[in-house]
Coordinates of C-alpha atoms and ligand atoms in Angstrom, one line a residue:
M1 CA 91.0 89.6 113.3
I2 CA 93.9 91.8 112.3
L3 CA 96.2 91.1 109.3
V4 CA 99.8 92.4 109.2
T5 CA 101.4 92.2 105.8
G6 CA 105.2 92.5 105.8
A7 CA 105.3 91.2 109.4
T8 CA 108.8 89.9 109.0
G9 CA 110.1 93.3 107.9
F10 CA 111.6 96.2 109.9
I11 CA 108.3 98.1 110.3
G12 CA 106.1 95.0 110.4
S13 CA 108.1 93.3 113.1
H14 CA 108.0 96.4 115.4
L15 CA 104.3 96.6 114.8
M16 CA 104.0 92.9 115.8
C17 CA 105.7 93.7 119.1
R18 CA 103.4 96.7 119.8
L19 CA 100.4 94.5 119.2
A20 CA 101.8 91.7 121.4
Q21 CA 102.3 94.3 124.2
K22 CA 98.5 94.8 124.0
D23 CA 97.9 91.0 123.9
I24 CA 96.9 91.2 120.3
F25 CA 98.2 88.3 118.1
P26 CA 97.3 88.9 114.5
V27 CA 97.4 87.0 111.3
A28 CA 100.9 87.7 110.0
L29 CA 102.1 87.2 106.4
F30 CA 105.4 85.6 105.7
R31 CA 107.3 84.1 102.7
Y32 CA 110.3 82.4 104.3
E33 CA 110.2 80.4 107.5
S34 CA 113.6 81.8 108.6
N35 CA 112.5 85.4 108.4
K36 CA 110.0 84.9 111.2
N37 CA 113.1 85.0 113.4
R38 CA 113.2 88.7 113.1
V39 CA 109.9 88.9 115.1
R40 CA 111.0 86.2 117.5
G41 CA 114.2 88.2 118.2
L42 CA 112.3 91.4 119.0
F43 CA 109.9 89.4 121.2
E44 CA 112.8 87.9 123.1
A45 CA 114.3 91.4 123.7
Q46 CA 111.0 92.6 125.1
F47 CA 109.0 89.8 126.8
S48 CA 110.0 87.3 129.5
D49 CA 107.4 84.9 128.0
A50 CA 108.5 85.6 124.4
E51 CA 108.1 82.1 123.0
K52 CA 104.6 81.8 124.5
R53 CA 103.5 85.0 122.8
F54 CA 105.3 84.1 119.6
E55 CA 103.3 80.9 119.3
K56 CA 100.0 82.8 119.5
I57 CA 100.7 84.5 116.1
I58 CA 98.8 83.0 113.2
W59 CA 101.3 82.8 110.4
R60 CA 100.0 82.6 106.8
K61 CA 102.3 82.2 103.8
A62 CA 101.6 84.6 101.0
D63 CA 103.5 86.5 98.3
F64 CA 102.4 89.8 96.6
R65 CA 103.6 88.3 93.3
D66 CA 101.2 85.4 93.7
F67 CA 97.7 86.8 94.1
S68 CA 96.1 83.4 94.7
S69 CA 98.2 83.0 97.9
L70 CA 96.7 86.3 99.2
N71 CA 93.1 85.2 98.8
S72 CA 93.3 82.5 101.6
A73 CA 95.3 84.9 103.8
F74 CA 92.2 87.2 104.0
E75 CA 90.0 84.5 105.6
G76 CA 88.3 86.0 108.7
I77 CA 90.2 89.3 108.5
T78 CA 88.5 92.6 109.6
K79 CA 91.4 95.1 109.8
V80 CA 94.6 95.3 107.8
Y81 CA 98.0 96.9 108.3
H82 CA 99.8 96.8 105.0
C83 CA 103.5 97.0 105.8
A84 CA 104.8 94.8 103.0
G85 CA 106.8 96.4 100.3
Y86 CA 110.0 96.2 98.3
I87 CA 112.6 98.9 98.9
S88 CA 115.3 99.5 96.2
L89 CA 116.5 102.6 94.5
A90 CA 118.1 100.6 91.7
H91 CA 117.0 101.1 88.1
K92 CA 117.3 97.4 87.4
D93 CA 114.6 96.7 90.0
A94 CA 111.9 98.8 88.3
N95 CA 109.6 95.9 87.3
K96 CA 109.8 94.1 90.6
L97 CA 109.0 97.4 92.4
L98 CA 105.9 98.0 90.3
E99 CA 104.8 94.4 90.7
I100 CA 105.0 94.3 94.5
N101 CA 104.4 97.9 95.5
E102 CA 101.8 99.0 92.9
K103 CA 100.1 95.9 91.5
G104 CA 100.3 94.0 94.9
S105 CA 98.7 97.0 96.6
A106 CA 96.0 97.1 94.0
Y107 CA 95.1 93.5 94.6
L108 CA 95.2 94.0 98.4
V109 CA 92.8 96.9 98.0
D110 CA 90.5 94.7 96.0
L111 CA 90.6 92.1 98.7
C112 CA 89.8 94.7 101.4
L113 CA 86.8 95.8 99.4
T114 CA 85.6 92.2 98.7
Y115 CA 86.0 91.2 102.4
R116 CA 84.4 94.5 103.6
I117 CA 87.5 95.2 105.8
E118 CA 86.7 97.7 108.6
K119 CA 89.9 99.6 108.2
L120 CA 93.2 99.6 106.3
V121 CA 96.3 101.4 107.5
Y122 CA 98.7 101.6 104.5
V123 CA 102.4 102.3 104.8
S124 CA 103.4 104.5 101.9
S125 CA 106.6 106.7 101.9
I126 CA 107.7 110.3 101.5
A127 CA 109.0 109.0 98.1
A128 CA 105.3 109.1 97.0
M129 CA 105.1 112.9 97.7
G130 CA 105.2 115.5 95.0
N131 CA 108.3 117.6 94.6
D132 CA 107.1 120.9 93.3
P133 CA 110.3 122.8 92.2
T134 CA 108.7 126.1 93.1
T135 CA 108.4 125.4 96.8
A136 CA 111.0 124.7 99.5
I137 CA 108.5 122.8 101.8
I138 CA 106.8 119.5 101.0
D139 CA 103.6 118.6 102.8
E140 CA 100.6 116.4 102.2
N141 CA 99.1 118.9 99.7
T142 CA 102.2 119.1 97.4
P143 CA 100.9 117.8 94.1
W144 CA 102.6 114.8 92.4
D145 CA 104.6 115.9 89.4
N146 CA 105.1 113.3 86.6
N147 CA 107.5 115.6 84.8
S148 CA 110.3 115.8 87.3
D149 CA 112.8 113.0 87.7
K150 CA 111.6 110.2 90.0
T151 CA 113.1 106.9 91.0
P152 CA 111.2 103.7 90.1
Y153 CA 110.7 103.2 93.9
A154 CA 108.9 106.6 94.1
Y155 CA 106.6 105.6 91.1
S156 CA 105.8 102.3 92.7
K157 CA 104.9 103.8 96.1
Y158 CA 102.9 106.5 94.4
G159 CA 101.1 103.9 92.3
G160 CA 100.3 101.9 95.4
E161 CA 98.9 104.9 97.1
I162 CA 96.7 105.8 94.1
E163 CA 95.2 102.3 94.5
V164 CA 94.4 103.0 98.1
W165 CA 92.7 106.3 97.1
R166 CA 90.8 104.4 94.5
G167 CA 89.7 102.0 97.3
I168 CA 88.6 104.9 99.4
Q169 CA 86.5 106.2 96.5
E170 CA 84.9 102.8 96.3
G171 CA 84.0 102.9 100.1
L172 CA 87.1 101.5 101.8
N173 CA 87.9 103.0 105.2
A174 CA 91.6 103.7 105.0
V175 CA 94.4 106.0 106.1
I176 CA 97.9 106.3 104.6
V177 CA 101.1 107.1 106.4
N178 CA 104.1 108.5 104.5
P179 CA 107.2 108.0 106.8
G180 CA 110.5 109.6 106.1
I181 CA 113.6 107.5 106.6
V182 CA 112.7 105.4 109.6
L183 CA 115.4 105.0 112.4
G184 CA 115.5 102.1 114.8
T185 CA 117.0 98.7 115.6
D186 CA 117.7 96.8 112.4
S187 CA 116.4 99.5 110.1
P188 CA 117.4 99.4 106.4
I189 CA 119.4 102.6 106.9
A190 CA 121.3 101.2 109.9
K191 CA 124.1 99.7 107.7
I192 CA 124.9 103.0 106.1
L193 CA 124.9 104.8 109.5
D194 CA 127.2 102.2 110.9
R195 CA 129.7 102.8 108.1
Y196 CA 129.9 106.4 109.1
K197 CA 130.5 105.3 112.7
K198 CA 133.4 103.2 111.5
G199 CA 135.0 106.2 109.7
L200 CA 133.2 106.7 106.3
R201 CA 133.6 110.4 105.5
W202 CA 131.8 110.9 102.2
F203 CA 128.4 112.5 102.1
T204 CA 126.0 114.1 99.7
P205 CA 124.7 117.5 100.8
G206 CA 120.9 117.0 100.2
S207 CA 118.5 116.8 103.1
N208 CA 116.1 114.1 104.2
G209 CA 113.2 113.7 106.6
Y210 CA 113.8 111.2 109.5
V211 CA 111.4 109.6 112.0
G212 CA 111.8 107.0 114.8
I213 CA 110.3 103.5 114.5
K214 CA 108.4 103.9 117.8
D215 CA 106.7 107.1 116.5
V216 CA 105.7 105.3 113.3
I217 CA 104.2 102.4 115.2
E218 CA 102.5 104.7 117.7
V219 CA 100.8 106.7 114.9
M220 CA 99.7 103.5 113.0
D221 CA 98.2 102.1 116.1
Q222 CA 96.3 105.3 117.0
L223 CA 95.1 105.7 113.4
M224 CA 93.8 102.1 113.2
N225 CA 91.8 102.7 116.4
S226 CA 90.4 106.1 115.4
K227 CA 87.6 107.2 113.2
I228 CA 90.0 109.0 110.9
N229 CA 89.4 108.0 107.3
G230 CA 90.6 109.1 103.8
E231 CA 93.7 111.1 105.0
R232 CA 97.4 110.8 104.4
F233 CA 100.0 111.8 107.0
I234 CA 103.7 112.5 106.4
L235 CA 105.7 111.1 109.4
V236 CA 108.8 113.2 109.7
S237 CA 110.2 114.3 113.0
E238 CA 113.2 116.4 111.7
N239 CA 115.0 117.2 108.5
W240 CA 118.8 116.6 108.4
T241 CA 121.3 117.2 105.7
G242 CA 123.7 114.4 104.6
K243 CA 126.5 116.4 106.0
A244 CA 124.9 116.8 109.5
I245 CA 124.2 113.0 109.5
A246 CA 127.8 112.1 108.6
Q247 CA 129.2 114.5 111.2
Q248 CA 126.9 113.2 113.9
M249 CA 127.7 109.5 113.2
L250 CA 131.4 110.2 113.1
R251 CA 131.1 111.9 116.5
V252 CA 129.2 108.9 117.8
G253 CA 132.0 106.6 116.5
N254 CA 134.6 108.8 118.2
R255 CA 136.2 109.5 114.8
N256 CA 137.9 112.9 114.6
K257 CA 137.7 113.2 110.9
G258 CA 136.4 115.9 108.6
V259 CA 133.7 115.0 106.1
I260 CA 134.0 115.2 102.3
C261 CA 131.2 116.1 99.9
I262 CA 130.8 113.8 96.9
P263 CA 130.9 116.0 93.7
K264 CA 127.7 115.7 91.6
G265 CA 129.8 115.4 88.5
L266 CA 131.5 112.3 89.8
L267 CA 128.1 110.6 90.3
Y268 CA 127.1 111.6 86.7
L269 CA 130.3 110.1 85.4
L270 CA 129.5 106.8 87.2
W271 CA 126.0 107.1 85.7
V272 CA 127.4 107.4 82.2
L273 CA 129.8 104.5 82.8
E274 CA 126.9 102.3 84.0
H275 CA 125.0 103.1 80.8
L276 CA 128.0 101.9 78.9
L277 CA 128.4 98.7 80.9
Q278 CA 124.7 98.0 80.4
A279 CA 124.9 98.7 76.6
L280 CA 127.8 96.2 76.5
G281 CA 125.6 93.6 78.3
L282 CA 128.0 93.5 81.2
R283 CA 125.7 94.5 84.1
K284 CA 122.4 96.2 84.6
R285 CA 122.6 99.8 85.7
F286 CA 121.9 100.9 89.3
L287 CA 122.1 104.7 89.3
T288 CA 119.3 107.0 88.0
R289 CA 119.4 110.7 87.4
A290 CA 116.6 111.0 89.9
M291 CA 118.6 109.2 92.6
I292 CA 121.6 111.6 92.0
S293 CA 119.6 114.8 91.9
S294 CA 117.6 113.9 95.1
Q295 CA 120.9 113.5 96.9
F296 CA 121.6 117.2 96.3
E297 CA 118.2 118.7 97.1
K298 CA 117.6 120.7 100.2
K299 CA 113.8 120.5 100.8
E300 CA 112.0 120.6 104.1
I301 CA 109.4 117.8 104.6
D302 CA 106.7 119.0 106.9
G303 CA 105.4 116.2 109.2
K304 CA 103.2 118.3 111.5
K305 CA 99.7 117.5 110.1
I306 CA 99.4 114.3 112.2
K307 CA 99.7 116.3 115.4
S308 CA 96.5 118.1 114.8
F309 CA 94.6 114.8 114.3
I310 CA 95.8 112.6 117.2
D311 CA 97.5 113.1 120.6
F312 CA 101.1 112.7 119.5
E313 CA 104.5 114.3 119.7
Y314 CA 107.6 113.3 117.7
T315 CA 110.7 112.0 119.4
P316 CA 113.8 114.1 118.7
I317 CA 116.2 112.4 116.2
E318 CA 119.6 113.0 117.7
G319 CA 119.1 110.3 120.4
M320 CA 118.4 107.7 117.7
L321 CA 121.6 108.5 115.8
C322 CA 123.8 106.4 118.0
Ligands
NAP401 N1 112.3 101.6 106.3 C1 112.0 102.9 106.0 O1 112.8 103.8 106.2 C2 110.8 103.2 105.2 C3 110.5 104.5 105.0 C4 109.3 104.9 104.4 C5 108.4 103.9 103.9 N2 108.7 102.6 104.1 C6 107.8 101.6 103.5 O2 107.5 100.7 104.6 C7 107.2 99.4 104.1 C8 108.0 98.4 104.9 O3 109.4 98.8 104.9 P1 110.5 98.1 105.8 O4 111.5 99.1 106.2 O5 109.8 97.3 106.9 O6 111.1 97.1 104.7 P2 111.7 95.6 104.9 O7 112.4 95.5 106.2 O8 112.5 95.4 103.7 O9 110.4 94.7 105.0 C9 109.6 94.5 103.9 C10 108.6 93.5 104.2 O10 107.8 93.2 103.0 C11 107.8 91.9 102.7 N3 107.8 91.6 101.3 C12 108.6 92.0 100.3 N4 108.3 91.5 99.1 C13 107.2 90.8 99.3 C14 106.4 90.0 98.5 N5 106.6 89.9 97.2 N6 105.3 89.4 99.0 C15 105.0 89.4 100.3 N7 105.8 90.2 101.2 C16 106.8 90.8 100.7 C17 109.1 91.3 103.3 O11 108.9 89.9 103.5 P3 110.2 88.9 103.5 O12 110.7 88.9 104.9 O13 109.7 87.6 103.0 O14 111.2 89.5 102.6 C18 109.1 92.1 104.6 O15 108.3 91.5 105.6 C19 107.7 99.4 102.6 O16 106.5 99.5 101.8 C20 108.4 100.7 102.5 O17 108.2 101.3 101.2 C21 109.9 102.2 104.7

């Protein structure tokens, strides 16, 4: 039996749809009853017999901050897609990020080993990649660098990945995917893209790697059903600068406005102000130096390794920016 963690999330719910298309109804983890509606909504958009299919899902309640709830979720499981995770770039969320993304993954890996799971497909992130200042291209071999500034999110995803590598050393059959920013219906980035469509003109000039949700799910499915083991794969279709994204979305929204670059100095001023407010006990800070500098970096993230392992071509990004 397959287990999908994070089944109620963006990536997890699309994976649930893909599995349902193949008449596979896995054990799906949830925390809140209402969040199951995300999966129901996607099923309704895709299947004429949506409710019948939805009812075949075996829902189990579990939380990555409550390890005992995870033990019972593993009963009868042979394969695992680990899509659960907490996404936040805020400094104030550092502890929560480490708890869910790193410690939670460590416990999941232990359970996979205990239950002799046949295969684990683990969703990491490009945030867990190294960022060697001497190279303009980042790929799966770029070494992690503790010295450069990183967000708490990056540390938590890297920490989670390290736990999977530890599991692999201990005999676990696992593969890791490192998606860039994932585009698709209801994606975490959709709200920001929508703001551009409605006329937001401000951008930061750095670049980012983007990939479509269908591509991510296709790769995860193929990897689960392959003999590939002990590999990590960056999933990035194309690299776009913040300026190009802003211009494209304004075009899509029929807004004939020029775009304006946010000065780095302004963000550092806000960063200092936030430190002051935190010192006065008024609010916890959000911005980190790492977050600011990453918005100004123009690195290319190379996602082509996966194409030499499975039969797969990326979907171009422009059609998804609509
Ligand atoms: N979206 C992207 O662009 C992107 C890019 C690269 C990597 N990723 C990685 O992909 C994974 C999934 O991302 P997503 O976009 O699907 O995020 P999402 O929409 O926020 O979904 C996160 C999922 O994780 C679950 N979750 C969060 N905290 C949990 C906890 N303490 N215990 C159990 N489940 C918990 C959520 O459950 P609830 O419904 O109960 O909140 C939800 O199902 C994350 O690990 C993220 O780092 C995402």
